[in-house]
Coordinates of C-alpha atoms and ligand atoms in Angstrom, one line a residue:
M1 CA 33.1 14.6 -27.6
R2 CA 36.9 14.2 -28.0
L3 CA 37.8 10.8 -26.7
A4 CA 41.6 10.8 -26.7
Q5 CA 43.7 14.0 -26.7
T6 CA 47.1 14.2 -28.4
Q7 CA 49.9 14.0 -25.8
N8 CA 51.9 17.0 -26.6
D9 CA 55.6 17.2 -25.9
R10 CA 57.1 20.7 -25.4
K11 CA 60.4 19.6 -26.9
A12 CA 58.6 19.1 -30.3
L13 CA 57.6 22.8 -30.5
I14 CA 59.3 24.5 -33.4
A15 CA 59.2 28.3 -33.7
K16 CA 60.2 29.9 -37.0
P17 CA 60.6 33.7 -36.6
S18 CA 58.9 35.8 -39.3
G19 CA 62.1 37.7 -40.2
Q20 CA 60.2 40.9 -39.7
A21 CA 60.0 43.0 -36.5
C22 CA 58.3 40.4 -34.5
G23 CA 56.1 37.3 -35.0
A24 CA 56.9 33.6 -35.4
R25 CA 55.1 30.5 -36.8
V26 CA 54.9 27.6 -34.4
S27 CA 54.4 24.0 -35.3
G28 CA 54.8 20.6 -33.5
V29 CA 51.8 21.0 -31.2
D30 CA 48.1 20.1 -31.2
L31 CA 46.4 22.9 -29.3
A32 CA 43.2 20.9 -29.1
G33 CA 45.2 18.2 -27.4
D34 CA 46.6 17.9 -23.9
L35 CA 47.9 21.2 -22.6
N36 CA 50.1 20.2 -19.8
A37 CA 51.8 22.7 -17.4
E38 CA 55.2 22.5 -19.1
L39 CA 53.8 23.1 -22.5
I40 CA 51.7 26.0 -21.3
I41 CA 54.9 27.7 -19.9
E42 CA 56.7 27.0 -23.2
I43 CA 54.0 28.5 -25.3
R44 CA 53.7 31.6 -23.1
N45 CA 57.5 32.0 -23.3
L46 CA 57.3 31.9 -27.1
W47 CA 54.5 34.4 -27.0
L48 CA 56.4 36.8 -24.7
E49 CA 59.5 36.4 -26.9
H50 CA 58.0 36.8 -30.4
K51 CA 54.9 38.9 -29.3
V52 CA 52.8 37.3 -32.0
I53 CA 52.8 33.6 -32.5
A54 CA 50.9 31.7 -35.3
F55 CA 50.1 28.0 -34.8
T56 CA 49.8 26.2 -38.1
D57 CA 47.8 23.1 -38.9
Q58 CA 45.4 23.2 -36.0
A59 CA 42.1 21.4 -35.9
M60 CA 40.4 23.6 -33.2
D61 CA 36.8 24.1 -32.6
D62 CA 35.3 26.7 -30.2
E63 CA 35.6 24.5 -27.2
A64 CA 39.3 24.0 -27.9
L65 CA 39.7 27.7 -28.4
E66 CA 38.2 28.3 -25.0
R67 CA 40.3 25.6 -23.3
F68 CA 43.4 27.1 -24.8
T69 CA 42.5 30.7 -23.7
I70 CA 41.9 29.5 -20.1
A71 CA 45.2 27.7 -20.1
M72 CA 47.0 30.9 -21.3
G73 CA 45.6 33.0 -18.4
G74 CA 41.8 33.0 -18.5
F75 CA 39.3 35.1 -20.3
G76 CA 39.5 38.9 -20.4
E77 CA 36.6 41.2 -20.2
D78 CA 34.9 41.8 -23.7
P79 CA 32.6 44.8 -23.8
F80 CA 30.6 46.1 -26.8
F81 CA 30.4 42.7 -28.6
D82 CA 27.7 40.0 -28.3
P83 CA 29.4 36.6 -28.1
I84 CA 28.7 33.9 -30.7
E85 CA 25.7 31.7 -29.9
G86 CA 26.3 29.2 -27.2
R87 CA 29.7 30.7 -26.1
K88 CA 30.1 33.4 -23.5
N89 CA 33.7 34.4 -24.3
I90 CA 34.0 34.1 -28.1
A91 CA 33.3 37.0 -30.5
A92 CA 33.2 36.6 -34.3
I93 CA 35.3 38.9 -36.4
L94 CA 33.1 38.6 -39.4
R95 CA 32.6 40.2 -42.8
E96 CA 30.2 38.8 -45.4
A97 CA 31.2 38.6 -49.0
D98 CA 28.8 41.3 -50.1
E99 CA 29.2 43.6 -47.0
K100 CA 29.5 47.3 -47.6
T101 CA 30.3 48.7 -44.2
P102 CA 33.7 50.2 -43.4
L103 CA 36.2 47.5 -42.5
F104 CA 36.2 46.7 -38.8
A105 CA 39.4 47.5 -36.8
E106 CA 41.3 49.1 -39.7
N107 CA 43.1 51.5 -37.3
W108 CA 46.1 50.6 -35.2
H109 CA 45.1 49.7 -31.7
S110 CA 45.7 47.6 -28.6
D111 CA 42.6 45.6 -27.6
W112 CA 40.4 47.3 -25.1
S113 CA 43.1 49.7 -23.8
F114 CA 40.3 51.8 -22.4
L115 CA 39.5 49.2 -19.6
N116 CA 40.9 49.5 -16.1
A117 CA 42.6 46.1 -16.7
P118 CA 43.0 45.6 -20.5
P119 CA 43.5 42.1 -21.8
A120 CA 47.1 40.8 -21.8
G121 CA 46.6 39.0 -25.1
T122 CA 44.2 38.1 -27.8
C123 CA 43.6 34.8 -29.6
L124 CA 42.2 34.7 -33.2
L125 CA 41.2 31.4 -34.8
A126 CA 40.7 31.1 -38.6
V127 CA 37.2 30.0 -39.4
D128 CA 36.7 31.2 -43.0
I129 CA 39.8 32.7 -44.7
P130 CA 39.5 34.5 -48.0
P131 CA 41.8 33.4 -50.9
H132 CA 43.7 36.6 -50.8
G133 CA 43.9 39.8 -48.6
G134 CA 42.7 40.1 -45.0
D135 CA 46.2 40.1 -43.5
T136 CA 46.5 41.3 -39.9
M137 CA 49.3 43.9 -39.3
F138 CA 51.3 44.2 -36.0
A139 CA 53.7 46.9 -34.9
D140 CA 56.3 46.1 -32.2
Q141 CA 56.1 48.8 -29.5
V142 CA 59.1 47.5 -27.5
A143 CA 61.2 48.1 -30.6
A144 CA 59.5 51.4 -31.4
F145 CA 60.3 52.7 -27.9
A146 CA 63.9 51.3 -27.8
A147 CA 64.7 53.2 -31.1
L148 CA 63.7 56.6 -29.7
P149 CA 66.4 59.1 -28.6
E150 CA 67.0 58.9 -24.8
T151 CA 65.8 62.5 -24.2
R152 CA 62.5 61.7 -25.9
K153 CA 62.2 58.5 -23.9
D154 CA 62.6 60.3 -20.6
A155 CA 59.9 62.9 -21.5
M156 CA 57.5 60.2 -22.6
R157 CA 58.0 58.2 -19.4
Q158 CA 56.4 61.2 -17.5
L159 CA 53.1 61.1 -19.5
T160 CA 49.8 59.5 -18.6
A161 CA 47.2 58.9 -21.3
I162 CA 43.4 59.1 -20.8
H163 CA 41.8 56.2 -22.5
S164 CA 38.2 55.9 -23.5
A165 CA 36.1 53.8 -25.9
K166 CA 33.8 56.7 -26.7
L167 CA 35.1 57.5 -30.2
A168 CA 34.4 53.9 -31.2
Y169 CA 31.6 52.4 -29.1
A170 CA 29.6 55.2 -27.6
P171 CA 26.1 55.5 -29.3
E172 CA 27.4 58.4 -31.4
G173 CA 30.8 56.7 -32.1
T174 CA 32.3 55.0 -35.2
Y175 CA 30.4 51.8 -34.4
G176 CA 27.5 53.5 -32.8
N177 CA 23.8 53.6 -33.4
H178 CA 24.0 55.0 -36.9
E179 CA 25.3 51.5 -37.9
R180 CA 21.9 49.9 -37.1
E181 CA 20.8 50.9 -40.6
T182 CA 23.8 49.3 -42.3
D183 CA 24.6 45.7 -43.2
R184 CA 27.3 45.3 -40.5
S185 CA 27.4 41.5 -39.8
M186 CA 29.5 41.7 -36.6
A187 CA 27.5 41.8 -33.4
I188 CA 28.8 45.2 -32.1
R189 CA 26.8 46.7 -29.3
P190 CA 27.5 50.4 -28.7
D191 CA 26.7 51.6 -25.2
A192 CA 26.9 54.8 -23.1
S193 CA 29.4 53.1 -20.8
A194 CA 31.9 53.7 -23.6
N195 CA 32.2 57.3 -22.2
E196 CA 34.1 56.1 -19.1
T197 CA 37.8 56.9 -18.9
Y198 CA 40.8 55.1 -17.5
C199 CA 44.3 56.4 -17.4
H200 CA 47.4 54.4 -18.3
P201 CA 51.1 55.4 -18.5
L202 CA 52.1 56.3 -22.1
I203 CA 55.1 54.1 -21.6
Q204 CA 54.4 50.8 -19.8
V205 CA 56.8 48.4 -18.2
H206 CA 55.7 44.9 -19.4
P207 CA 54.7 43.0 -16.2
E208 CA 56.2 39.8 -17.4
T209 CA 59.3 40.7 -19.4
G210 CA 60.2 44.1 -17.8
E211 CA 60.6 45.7 -21.2
E212 CA 59.3 49.2 -21.8
A213 CA 56.7 49.7 -24.6
I214 CA 54.8 52.5 -26.1
Y215 CA 51.1 52.1 -25.0
S216 CA 49.4 54.5 -27.3
T217 CA 46.4 53.6 -29.4
M218 CA 45.0 56.8 -31.1
G219 CA 41.4 55.7 -31.4
Y220 CA 41.2 54.9 -27.7
I221 CA 43.0 57.9 -26.3
I222 CA 41.1 61.1 -25.6
G223 CA 43.9 63.2 -24.0
I224 CA 47.0 63.3 -22.0
E225 CA 46.9 64.4 -18.3
G226 CA 47.9 68.0 -17.8
M227 CA 48.3 68.7 -21.5
A228 CA 46.2 70.9 -23.7
Q229 CA 44.1 68.9 -26.2
D230 CA 45.7 70.2 -29.4
E231 CA 49.2 69.7 -28.0
A232 CA 48.2 66.1 -26.9
F233 CA 46.9 65.2 -30.3
A234 CA 49.8 66.7 -32.1
L235 CA 52.1 64.6 -29.9
L236 CA 50.0 61.4 -30.3
S237 CA 49.8 61.8 -34.1
E238 CA 53.5 62.3 -34.5
L239 CA 54.1 59.4 -32.1
Q240 CA 51.8 57.1 -34.1
E241 CA 53.7 57.7 -37.3
W242 CA 56.8 56.6 -35.4
Q243 CA 55.1 53.6 -33.8
V244 CA 54.1 52.0 -37.1
R245 CA 57.2 52.6 -39.2
D246 CA 58.0 49.7 -41.5
E247 CA 60.9 48.5 -39.4
F248 CA 58.6 47.8 -36.5
V249 CA 55.9 46.0 -38.5
Y250 CA 55.0 42.4 -39.0
R251 CA 52.4 41.5 -41.7
H252 CA 50.6 38.3 -40.8
Q253 CA 49.2 36.3 -43.6
W254 CA 46.4 33.9 -42.7
D255 CA 46.1 30.2 -43.6
D256 CA 43.2 27.8 -42.9
N257 CA 43.5 25.9 -39.6
M258 CA 45.6 28.7 -38.0
L259 CA 45.4 30.2 -34.5
I260 CA 47.3 33.3 -33.6
M261 CA 47.9 34.8 -30.2
W262 CA 49.4 38.2 -29.6
D263 CA 50.6 40.3 -26.7
N264 CA 48.5 43.5 -26.4
R265 CA 51.2 45.0 -24.0
S266 CA 53.9 44.9 -26.6
V267 CA 52.2 45.2 -30.0
L268 CA 49.6 47.3 -31.8
H269 CA 47.6 45.6 -34.5
K270 CA 45.1 46.4 -37.3
A271 CA 43.0 44.6 -39.9
T272 CA 43.4 45.1 -43.6
G273 CA 41.1 44.6 -46.6
G274 CA 41.9 43.3 -50.0
Y275 CA 39.3 40.4 -50.1
K276 CA 36.3 42.1 -51.7
G277 CA 33.7 39.6 -52.7
H278 CA 34.9 37.0 -50.2
R279 CA 33.7 36.1 -46.7
R280 CA 36.1 36.3 -43.8
E281 CA 35.4 34.9 -40.3
L282 CA 37.7 34.5 -37.3
H283 CA 36.8 33.6 -33.7
R284 CA 38.3 35.8 -31.1
T285 CA 39.0 35.5 -27.3
T286 CA 40.9 37.8 -25.1
I287 CA 43.3 36.7 -22.4
A288 CA 42.9 38.3 -19.0
A289 CA 45.3 40.9 -17.6
Y290 CA 48.3 39.3 -16.0
E291 CA 48.3 39.0 -12.2
P292 CA 51.6 37.9 -10.7
A293 CA 51.2 34.7 -8.5
Ligands
SIN1 C1 40.9 42.8 -34.5 O1 41.5 43.9 -34.4 O2 40.5 42.2 -33.5 C2 40.7 42.2 -35.9 C3 42.0 41.9 -36.6 C4 41.6 41.4 -38.0 O3 40.5 41.3 -38.4 O4 42.6 41.0 -38.7

C-alpha cells in the first residue's frame, strides 16, 4: 500500500516537443502521486496540444495506471482482449522473446474505431522494454487533413465510413481462430460480434479542440456509404498513403519507466518490430469517449 503520495505541482510540468509532427516528452510529475484537479486539466491540455505525450521516469504499477486512466476520463470499452489477471481494464501488449507470430498491430489504426463510442485515448505503460526496436509510430491526422487541397477537403467532409472489426477479430479474421494453433502470447479473443458495423464521418471534428482530422483506419473500415466497394478501397488506399507521409509522423522510442498517452481522435498509430530475440511487454488501458459536461 502506498502511504504518502507525492504532492504534484502543475507548474513543475515540463513538456519538450519531439521536433517531429506531434508528440512531447513530459517530466516534472509523479503520475503515481496525487492527481489533483488542476494537474489533471494541465495534463489533458498537453495531451490535446501534442496528441501524444510521453511521461519519463515514472514508477507506476497497475493500480497507478488505473488511477491515472480514471482521472483522464475513465475506462473505455475493450473488446476482443482478456485483461491481465486481477485487473478488469488492463490488457497486456506482449511478445515473448522466442515468439513467431506476426507482430501485433503493425498496421496503422485508431484504437477500436469500429465501436459506437471509440475510446478518446489510450495509455501504454512500459513493463519490459527491449534494448532496441519496438518503437511506436504515430501519424498526425489533423496535420494530414490541413495539408489537403481545399476541394479535396470539401469532398471528404461529405463521406461516411463503415467501420467493423471483422477483418481483424472475427473468428476468420487476422487474429481469429486459426491463431489458436500458434504461440501468440497476447490474450486476444476473436468473436462473431466483430462482424457488427458502426458508421463514422471520414472527417471528424475533434470534440475538445474543434480541429478537423481524418478518421480513416484501413483495417477497421469495410466501405464508404453510397460508394462502390472498389471505388471506396481505391480512395481509402490512396488516402492512407497521404495520411502517413513522413511529415505527419512521430516515431516514439521507448524507455523503461515510461507511460505514454495518445489521442485516438487526432492520430493513427502502429507497432514496429526490430527486437527479435527480446521480450516486450506494455500494459494498456483505453480512455472513454469524451462526453461534454
Ligand atoms: C497498439 O497498437 O496498441 C500497440 C502499439 C505498440 O505495440 O507499440
